[in-house]
């Protein structure tokens, strides 16, 4: 379990993020059109997973906006914004914000992604939601960078994620 905080209150996740230099666990997530996305869909591309509790919170929304800007400059890279929000809420947010360079994916059906990646809040007010994390994969699906933000209200280190991506 990882020990992080939510509004200064200590909370734990149900596990630990997968280790660097290991293959990313497969997943099945829901796109905004309600179709399925799996890790295999991104084979041969670098991947940035921007994982967060809910697009309806300020820091989560800011991270989607920031990665949307950064993604416009990236080649052979998919930026996946992953939460347990309903696909309808994700689509509404992207439409209202003009978000076009990232892909929103939802873990609302089973929560298996949050469990498999060890990042689901295990207690506290956000129990069952995803903690704020970044996972970067190279084109072979190997994890080259991870970050679990210690205070959930804080933003991830965008620069470190993008540098890991460039080195991958």
Short mmCIF file of C-alpha atoms in Angstrom, two decimals:
data_model
loop_
_atom_site.label_atom_id
_atom_site.label_comp_id
_atom_site.label_asym_id
_atom_site.label_seq_id
_atom_site.Cartn_x
_atom_site.Cartn_y
_atom_site.Cartn_z
CA UNK A 1 0.00 0.00 0.00
CA UNK A 2 1.12 3.50 -0.77
CA UNK A 3 0.63 6.18 1.87
CA UNK A 4 -0.54 9.47 0.37
CA UNK A 5 -2.80 12.27 1.58
CA UNK A 6 -6.12 13.79 0.62
CA UNK A 7 -6.54 17.34 1.84
CA UNK A 8 -3.74 16.73 4.34
CA UNK A 9 -5.42 13.62 5.77
CA UNK A 10 -3.38 10.41 5.41
CA UNK A 11 -4.96 7.77 3.17
CA UNK A 12 -3.75 4.52 1.64
CA UNK A 13 -4.07 2.91 -1.74
CA UNK A 14 -4.87 -0.76 -2.17
CA UNK A 15 -1.40 -1.50 -3.55
CA UNK A 16 1.65 -0.06 -5.25
CA UNK A 17 2.15 1.17 -8.79
CA UNK A 18 3.77 -1.36 -11.12
CA UNK A 19 7.57 -1.18 -11.14
CA UNK A 20 9.65 0.60 -13.75
CA UNK A 21 11.19 -1.63 -16.41
CA UNK A 22 8.30 -4.11 -16.24
CA UNK A 23 5.56 -4.70 -18.79
CA UNK A 24 2.45 -2.64 -18.19
CA UNK A 25 -0.51 -4.72 -17.06
CA UNK A 26 -3.21 -5.06 -19.70
CA UNK A 27 -6.46 -3.19 -19.20
CA UNK A 28 -9.95 -2.84 -20.54
CA UNK A 29 -11.37 0.68 -20.23
CA UNK A 30 -14.36 2.46 -21.75
CA UNK A 31 -14.01 5.23 -24.32
CA UNK A 32 -16.41 8.18 -24.46
CA UNK A 33 -18.30 6.43 -27.31
CA UNK A 34 -18.74 3.44 -24.92
CA UNK A 35 -16.46 1.18 -26.96
CA UNK A 36 -13.61 -0.70 -25.31
CA UNK A 37 -9.92 0.27 -25.25
CA UNK A 38 -7.18 -2.17 -24.27
CA UNK A 39 -3.44 -1.77 -23.91
CA UNK A 40 -3.03 -3.67 -27.19
CA UNK A 41 -4.75 -0.75 -29.00
CA UNK A 42 -1.67 1.37 -28.30
CA UNK A 43 0.93 -1.21 -29.34
CA UNK A 44 3.90 0.45 -31.04
CA UNK A 45 3.13 3.86 -29.52
CA UNK A 46 4.52 5.59 -26.47
CA UNK A 47 1.82 6.12 -23.86
CA UNK A 48 1.32 8.64 -21.07
CA UNK A 49 -1.36 7.62 -18.58
CA UNK A 50 -2.67 10.64 -16.68
CA UNK A 51 -4.69 8.98 -13.92
CA UNK A 52 -6.85 10.94 -11.47
CA UNK A 53 -9.94 10.81 -9.19
CA UNK A 54 -12.44 12.89 -11.23
CA UNK A 55 -12.39 15.35 -14.11
CA UNK A 56 -14.87 17.43 -12.09
CA UNK A 57 -12.17 18.58 -9.65
CA UNK A 58 -9.86 21.52 -10.31
CA UNK A 59 -6.49 19.76 -10.27
CA UNK A 60 -7.75 16.84 -12.36
CA UNK A 61 -9.22 19.21 -14.96
CA UNK A 62 -5.96 21.19 -15.02
CA UNK A 63 -3.92 18.04 -15.66
CA UNK A 64 -6.14 17.11 -18.62
CA UNK A 65 -5.74 20.64 -20.04
CA UNK A 66 -1.96 20.58 -19.53
CA UNK A 67 -1.50 17.18 -21.16
CA UNK A 68 -3.84 18.22 -23.99
CA UNK A 69 -1.45 21.13 -24.74
CA UNK A 70 1.65 18.96 -24.46
CA UNK A 71 0.18 16.12 -26.54
CA UNK A 72 -0.20 18.35 -29.59
CA UNK A 73 3.62 18.34 -29.88
CA UNK A 74 4.21 14.61 -29.34
CA UNK A 75 4.83 12.12 -32.14
CA UNK A 76 3.81 8.46 -32.00
CA UNK A 77 2.38 9.04 -28.53
CA UNK A 78 -1.05 8.57 -26.99
CA UNK A 79 -2.03 10.48 -23.86
CA UNK A 80 -4.70 8.59 -21.93
CA UNK A 81 -6.63 10.44 -19.22
CA UNK A 82 -8.08 7.76 -16.97
CA UNK A 83 -10.63 8.08 -14.16
CA UNK A 84 -13.76 6.38 -12.86
CA UNK A 85 -15.92 9.22 -14.22
CA UNK A 86 -18.74 8.17 -16.49
CA UNK A 87 -17.81 8.50 -20.17
CA UNK A 88 -20.64 11.05 -20.54
CA UNK A 89 -18.99 13.37 -18.00
CA UNK A 90 -15.62 12.94 -19.69
CA UNK A 91 -17.11 13.76 -23.09
CA UNK A 92 -18.97 16.77 -21.70
CA UNK A 93 -15.77 18.13 -20.16
CA UNK A 94 -13.75 17.68 -23.36
CA UNK A 95 -16.45 19.34 -25.45
CA UNK A 96 -16.75 22.32 -23.13
CA UNK A 97 -12.96 22.72 -22.87
CA UNK A 98 -12.05 22.06 -26.52
CA UNK A 99 -9.92 19.07 -25.52
CA UNK A 100 -8.90 17.16 -28.66
CA UNK A 101 -5.36 15.81 -28.19
CA UNK A 102 -5.91 13.31 -25.37
CA UNK A 103 -8.10 10.26 -25.06
CA UNK A 104 -10.45 10.02 -22.11
CA UNK A 105 -10.93 6.50 -20.73
CA UNK A 106 -13.19 5.35 -17.92
CA UNK A 107 -12.76 2.55 -15.39
CA UNK A 108 -16.39 2.89 -14.29
CA UNK A 109 -17.53 -0.62 -15.25
CA UNK A 110 -15.34 -2.79 -13.04
CA UNK A 111 -12.66 -0.67 -11.38
CA UNK A 112 -10.20 -3.39 -12.47
CA UNK A 113 -7.66 -0.87 -13.82
CA UNK A 114 -7.33 0.89 -10.45
CA UNK A 115 -6.95 -2.44 -8.70
CA UNK A 116 -4.52 -3.97 -11.23
CA UNK A 117 -2.32 -0.87 -11.19
CA UNK A 118 -2.51 -0.67 -7.35
CA UNK A 119 -3.60 2.96 -7.34
CA UNK A 120 -7.17 2.82 -6.07
CA UNK A 121 -7.87 4.68 -2.83
CA UNK A 122 -8.42 2.02 -0.18
CA UNK A 123 -9.86 4.36 2.44
CA UNK A 124 -10.87 7.96 3.04
CA UNK A 125 -13.42 10.16 1.30
CA UNK A 126 -12.25 9.06 -2.20
CA UNK A 127 -12.30 5.33 -1.39
CA UNK A 128 -12.81 3.41 -4.65
CA UNK A 129 -11.58 6.26 -6.88
CA UNK A 130 -8.14 6.45 -8.51
CA UNK A 131 -5.30 8.27 -6.83
CA UNK A 132 -3.41 10.85 -8.90
CA UNK A 133 -0.68 9.04 -10.84
CA UNK A 134 1.34 9.21 -14.01
CA UNK A 135 2.55 6.08 -15.80
CA UNK A 136 4.68 6.40 -18.94
CA UNK A 137 5.24 3.50 -21.34
CA UNK A 138 7.70 3.12 -24.17
CA UNK A 139 6.57 1.81 -27.58
CA UNK A 140 7.04 -1.78 -26.34
CA UNK A 141 4.63 -1.32 -23.40
CA UNK A 142 7.42 -1.21 -20.82
CA UNK A 143 6.95 1.15 -17.89
CA UNK A 144 9.66 3.83 -18.02
CA UNK A 145 8.30 6.30 -15.44
CA UNK A 146 5.77 6.37 -12.62
CA UNK A 147 4.66 9.01 -10.19
CA UNK A 148 2.06 8.81 -7.47
CA UNK A 149 1.37 12.34 -6.27
CA UNK A 150 1.78 12.44 -2.49
CA UNK A 151 -0.92 15.08 -1.84
CA UNK A 152 -3.89 14.40 -4.08
CA UNK A 153 -4.65 18.10 -4.53
CA UNK A 154 -1.18 18.69 -6.04
CA UNK A 155 -0.40 18.47 -9.74
CA UNK A 156 1.85 15.77 -11.14
CA UNK A 157 5.36 16.56 -12.35
CA UNK A 158 4.57 17.12 -16.03
CA UNK A 159 8.20 17.85 -16.90
CA UNK A 160 9.48 14.55 -15.46
CA UNK A 161 6.79 12.58 -17.33
CA UNK A 162 7.60 14.29 -20.64
CA UNK A 163 11.35 13.85 -20.15
CA UNK A 164 10.84 10.13 -19.50
CA UNK A 165 8.75 9.99 -22.67
CA UNK A 166 11.49 11.62 -24.73
CA UNK A 167 14.08 9.20 -23.33
CA UNK A 168 11.89 6.16 -24.07
#
